[in-house]
């Protein structure tokens, strides 16, 4: 919306003010794509061997080097130290703590045999 006192400027007046600048910009715009060679020509093109390209892009198997690297460091940390480190990295909430391992109870066995029970029964209850 034009402000009060400013109408549309007639196109002739506008062109007179910055006509040279517009022409220069158009000329510059036309000249821009010139740098760089024409891609339609063959001059200067290097023919790439498809086999070489395939060998370049072929995946390299690093298994042997990786195994050598892994087997090189055979320093095993002490069990107590690893437990300490793991405990430090664990959160303090109860959900982060590992479940407490309950000690397995051995099935209760008796030192008495079946014969001892029968003998006790006879003595105590008086069954012949």
Backbone as CSV, one residue per row, in Angstrom:
resi,resn,N_x,N_y,N_z,CA_x,CA_y,CA_z,C_x,C_y,C_z
1,UNK,0.872,-1.180,0.000,0.000,0.000,0.000,0.909,1.230,0.000
2,UNK,0.820,2.084,-1.032,1.699,3.261,-1.098,1.313,4.282,-0.035
3,UNK,2.316,4.950,0.513,2.069,5.944,1.560,1.435,7.188,0.916
4,UNK,0.856,8.082,1.741,0.182,9.268,1.193,1.193,10.154,0.479
5,UNK,0.841,10.613,-0.688,1.708,11.500,-1.442,2.658,10.738,-2.370
6,UNK,2.657,9.421,-2.282,3.517,8.644,-3.182,2.630,7.727,-4.008
7,UNK,2.536,8.006,-5.269,1.752,7.145,-6.158,2.707,6.194,-6.846
8,UNK,2.216,5.550,-7.904,3.091,4.676,-8.667,4.039,5.531,-9.486
9,UNK,5.294,5.134,-9.524,6.275,5.875,-10.319,6.135,5.394,-11.752
10,UNK,6.046,6.338,-12.714,5.933,5.900,-14.104,7.193,5.128,-14.518
11,UNK,7.030,4.098,-15.356,8.170,3.229,-15.689,9.338,3.979,-16.309
12,UNK,9.106,5.035,-17.084,10.191,5.785,-17.724,11.097,6.430,-16.697
13,UNK,10.539,7.034,-15.644,11.316,7.730,-14.633,12.199,6.739,-13.879
14,UNK,11.645,5.574,-13.616,12.389,4.569,-12.866,13.588,4.093,-13.677
15,UNK,13.379,3.868,-14.970,14.441,3.347,-15.816,15.588,4.352,-15.911
16,UNK,15.247,5.623,-15.955,16.263,6.665,-16.079,17.182,6.692,-14.879
17,UNK,16.637,6.397,-13.738,17.424,6.514,-12.514,18.522,5.440,-12.436
18,UNK,18.152,4.143,-12.684,19.179,3.110,-12.536,19.230,2.206,-13.769
19,UNK,19.117,2.792,-14.912,19.156,2.009,-16.152,20.510,1.394,-16.390
20,UNK,21.599,2.116,-16.100,22.950,1.602,-16.346,23.229,0.399,-15.464
21,UNK,22.773,0.508,-14.232,23.033,-0.590,-13.289,22.320,-1.863,-13.746
22,UNK,21.071,-1.744,-14.201,20.299,-2.897,-14.654,20.968,-3.539,-15.853
23,UNK,21.450,-2.731,-16.787,22.089,-3.266,-17.987,23.362,-4.009,-17.611
24,UNK,24.150,-3.429,-16.689,25.398,-4.071,-16.250,25.116,-5.414,-15.590
25,UNK,24.067,-5.458,-14.803,23.719,-6.696,-14.105,23.328,-7.768,-15.109
26,UNK,22.587,-7.337,-16.136,22.163,-8.309,-17.160,23.386,-8.833,-17.893
27,UNK,24.325,-7.941,-18.215,25.538,-8.363,-18.910,26.346,-9.332,-18.051
28,UNK,26.450,-8.999,-16.772,27.201,-9.866,-15.861,26.543,-11.239,-15.756
29,UNK,25.223,-11.226,-15.695,24.488,-12.482,-15.574,24.741,-13.358,-16.786
30,UNK,24.815,-12.743,-17.945,25.033,-13.505,-19.167,26.435,-14.095,-19.192
31,UNK,27.411,-13.364,-18.638,28.796,-13.802,-18.700,29.104,-14.910,-17.694
32,UNK,28.303,-15.103,-16.665,28.625,-15.990,-15.543,28.947,-17.438,-15.933
33,UNK,28.169,-18.121,-16.778,28.456,-19.541,-17.006,29.737,-19.815,-17.785
34,UNK,30.437,-18.777,-18.268,31.606,-18.960,-19.127,32.733,-19.784,-18.486
35,UNK,33.150,-19.502,-17.243,34.276,-20.267,-16.699,33.961,-21.749,-16.608
36,UNK,34.983,-22.583,-16.772,34.785,-24.031,-16.813,34.676,-24.452,-18.257
37,UNK,35.109,-25.687,-18.529,35.104,-26.110,-19.939,33.730,-26.598,-20.375
38,UNK,33.554,-26.664,-21.660,32.297,-27.147,-22.227,32.266,-28.665,-22.067
39,UNK,31.218,-29.160,-21.420,31.171,-30.599,-21.136,30.738,-31.411,-22.343
40,UNK,30.289,-30.736,-23.394,29.865,-31.462,-24.586,31.072,-31.926,-25.403
41,UNK,32.246,-31.300,-25.200,33.427,-31.673,-25.980,34.165,-32.818,-25.322
42,UNK,34.999,-33.504,-26.101,35.737,-34.661,-25.617,37.137,-34.270,-25.200
43,UNK,37.571,-33.081,-25.579,38.948,-32.660,-25.332,39.245,-32.631,-23.832
44,UNK,40.366,-33.225,-23.455,40.787,-33.212,-22.062,40.101,-34.246,-21.190
45,UNK,39.258,-35.091,-21.743,38.559,-36.094,-20.936,39.442,-37.332,-20.782
46,UNK,39.508,-37.853,-19.555,40.290,-39.052,-19.291,39.332,-40.229,-19.278
47,UNK,39.643,-41.253,-20.042,38.780,-42.437,-20.098,39.081,-43.285,-18.870
48,UNK,38.035,-43.563,-18.096,38.210,-44.356,-16.891,37.933,-45.820,-17.221
49,UNK,38.747,-46.687,-16.678,38.544,-48.115,-16.885,37.456,-48.585,-15.923
50,UNK,36.484,-49.268,-16.451,35.375,-49.749,-15.621,35.876,-50.767,-14.602
51,UNK,36.865,-51.571,-14.997,37.395,-52.592,-14.086,38.109,-51.925,-12.911
52,UNK,38.902,-50.881,-13.222,39.599,-50.176,-12.151,38.603,-49.532,-11.186
53,UNK,37.556,-48.935,-11.739,36.527,-48.313,-10.889,35.878,-49.357,-9.986
54,UNK,35.619,-50.543,-10.559,35.002,-51.621,-9.778,35.923,-52.032,-8.633
55,UNK,37.224,-52.181,-8.954,38.168,-52.588,-7.917,38.304,-51.508,-6.845
56,UNK,38.208,-50.250,-7.242,38.289,-49.159,-6.270,37.112,-49.203,-5.302
57,UNK,35.916,-49.483,-5.840,34.695,-49.438,-5.024,34.409,-50.753,-4.315
58,UNK,35.193,-51.809,-4.653,34.939,-53.119,-4.058,35.170,-53.051,-2.552
59,UNK,34.262,-53.624,-1.728,34.459,-53.548,-0.276,35.703,-54.327,0.137
60,UNK,36.437,-53.772,1.097,37.657,-54.414,1.569,37.327,-55.184,2.825
61,UNK,37.841,-56.400,2.926,37.584,-57.226,4.100,38.664,-56.946,5.143
62,UNK,38.266,-56.355,6.262,39.220,-55.984,7.303,39.254,-57.010,8.426
63,UNK,38.689,-58.184,8.217,38.540,-59.165,9.295,39.887,-59.539,9.898
64,UNK,40.882,-59.849,9.026,42.173,-60.314,9.545,42.833,-59.236,10.416
65,UNK,42.860,-57.983,9.912,43.479,-56.902,10.688,42.726,-56.687,11.997
66,UNK,41.403,-56.748,11.931,40.605,-56.524,13.145,40.851,-57.616,14.176
67,UNK,40.970,-58.860,13.696,41.230,-59.958,14.630,42.600,-59.789,15.283
68,UNK,43.594,-59.411,14.482,44.933,-59.182,15.041,44.870,-58.105,16.126
69,UNK,44.126,-57.047,15.825,44.017,-55.933,16.781,43.334,-56.383,18.062
70,UNK,42.257,-57.153,17.903,41.501,-57.592,19.078,42.317,-58.562,19.932
71,UNK,43.059,-59.454,19.277,43.806,-60.456,20.026,45.074,-59.868,20.659
72,UNK,45.500,-58.706,20.176,46.722,-58.099,20.678,46.571,-57.703,22.142
73,UNK,45.464,-57.062,22.495,45.262,-56.594,23.865,44.641,-57.680,24.715
74,UNK,45.470,-58.430,25.430,44.958,-59.546,26.231,44.950,-59.227,27.720
75,UNK,44.852,-57.953,28.085,44.868,-57.575,29.486,43.447,-57.678,30.039
76,UNK,43.236,-58.648,30.905,41.910,-58.836,31.486,41.914,-58.209,32.876
77,UNK,40.967,-57.315,33.112,40.910,-56.622,34.399,40.435,-57.562,35.495
78,UNK,40.785,-57.211,36.702,40.392,-57.997,37.867,38.873,-57.947,38.030
79,UNK,38.292,-59.048,38.466,36.830,-59.146,38.589,36.278,-58.074,39.545
80,UNK,36.977,-57.857,40.641,36.513,-56.873,41.635,36.505,-55.467,41.040
81,UNK,37.531,-55.165,40.242,37.623,-53.832,39.634,36.497,-53.635,38.637
82,UNK,36.243,-54.646,37.812,35.167,-54.513,36.827,33.827,-54.325,37.530
83,UNK,33.627,-55.038,38.635,32.378,-54.884,39.391,32.241,-53.456,39.917
84,UNK,33.358,-52.887,40.395,33.341,-51.517,40.915,32.963,-50.532,39.821
85,UNK,33.576,-50.704,38.649,33.314,-49.784,37.536,31.858,-49.878,37.115
86,UNK,31.357,-51.101,37.016,29.957,-51.283,36.627,29.028,-50.662,37.665
87,UNK,29.369,-50.806,38.930,28.535,-50.236,39.993,28.510,-48.716,39.908
88,UNK,29.656,-48.111,39.543,29.702,-46.651,39.426,28.862,-46.169,38.258
89,UNK,28.875,-46.928,37.180,28.141,-46.495,35.994,26.644,-46.729,36.121
90,UNK,26.262,-47.612,37.007,24.845,-47.887,37.185,24.172,-46.720,37.880
91,UNK,22.891,-46.555,37.638,22.153,-45.498,38.321,21.931,-45.854,39.773
92,UNK,21.424,-44.881,40.535,21.199,-45.135,41.960,19.769,-45.557,42.254
93,UNK,18.901,-45.497,41.257,17.514,-45.889,41.488,17.432,-47.406,41.632
94,UNK,16.376,-47.851,42.280,16.248,-49.291,42.516,16.059,-50.054,41.212
95,UNK,15.427,-49.382,40.224,15.204,-50.074,38.952,16.512,-50.313,38.200
96,UNK,17.558,-49.513,38.509,18.847,-49.689,37.859,19.707,-50.755,38.524
97,UNK,19.325,-51.151,39.731,20.150,-52.123,40.455,19.860,-53.528,39.946
98,UNK,20.893,-54.372,39.886,20.649,-55.752,39.459,19.882,-56.501,40.546
99,UNK,19.095,-57.476,40.156,18.332,-58.214,41.176,19.276,-58.963,42.111
100,UNK,18.929,-58.924,43.395,19.767,-59.611,44.382,19.661,-61.106,44.163
101,UNK,20.805,-61.757,44.069,20.795,-63.205,43.850,20.614,-63.897,45.197
102,UNK,19.484,-64.601,45.342,19.246,-65.333,46.579,20.076,-66.610,46.554
103,UNK,20.703,-66.918,47.691,21.523,-68.128,47.745,20.609,-69.336,47.638
104,UNK,21.042,-70.259,46.782,20.205,-71.446,46.574,20.249,-72.329,47.827
105,UNK,19.054,-72.653,48.293,18.990,-73.509,49.472,19.107,-74.962,49.028
106,UNK,19.967,-75.677,49.755,20.113,-77.102,49.428,18.862,-77.820,49.914
107,UNK,18.429,-78.818,49.133,17.262,-79.564,49.611,17.584,-80.208,50.958
108,UNK,16.656,-80.002,51.900,16.914,-80.481,53.256,16.964,-82.002,53.267
109,UNK,18.081,-82.499,53.740,18.210,-83.958,53.811,18.343,-84.335,55.283
110,UNK,17.962,-85.523,55.576,17.984,-85.981,56.959,19.145,-86.955,57.159
111,UNK,19.599,-86.992,58.387,20.701,-87.915,58.692,20.155,-89.283,59.089
112,UNK,18.830,-89.341,59.271,18.213,-90.609,59.673,17.774,-91.383,58.442
113,UNK,17.851,-92.677,58.540,17.388,-93.536,57.447,15.965,-93.978,57.745
114,UNK,15.391,-94.655,56.777,14.018,-95.144,56.937,13.948,-96.186,58.056
115,UNK,15.002,-96.938,58.167,15.066,-97.971,59.222,15.036,-97.331,60.602
116,UNK,15.739,-96.183,60.762,15.746,-95.476,62.044,14.346,-95.000,62.402
117,UNK,13.597,-94.520,61.432,12.229,-94.052,61.691,11.337,-95.193,62.141
118,UNK,11.492,-96.347,61.490,10.661,-97.513,61.878,10.983,-97.954,63.302
119,UNK,12.260,-97.943,63.618,12.696,-98.355,64.961,12.137,-97.396,66.017
120,UNK,12.218,-96.060,65.714,11.704,-95.037,66.624,10.205,-95.220,66.815
121,UNK,9.498,-95.521,65.712,8.050,-95.717,65.774,7.703,-96.871,66.712
122,UNK,8.464,-97.952,66.566,8.211,-99.131,67.408,8.441,-98.792,68.890
123,UNK,9.531,-98.062,69.145,9.864,-97.743,70.537,8.879,-96.756,71.134
124,UNK,8.471,-95.743,70.379,7.673,-94.649,70.919,6.205,-95.026,71.037
125,UNK,5.648,-95.626,69.961,4.216,-95.920,69.954,3.929,-97.346,70.435
126,UNK,4.929,-98.100,70.590,4.737,-99.461,71.102,4.119,-100.379,70.077
127,UNK,4.278,-100.079,68.789,3.726,-100.975,67.757,4.747,-102.087,67.541
128,UNK,4.293,-103.353,67.659,5.225,-104.459,67.532,5.729,-104.671,66.107
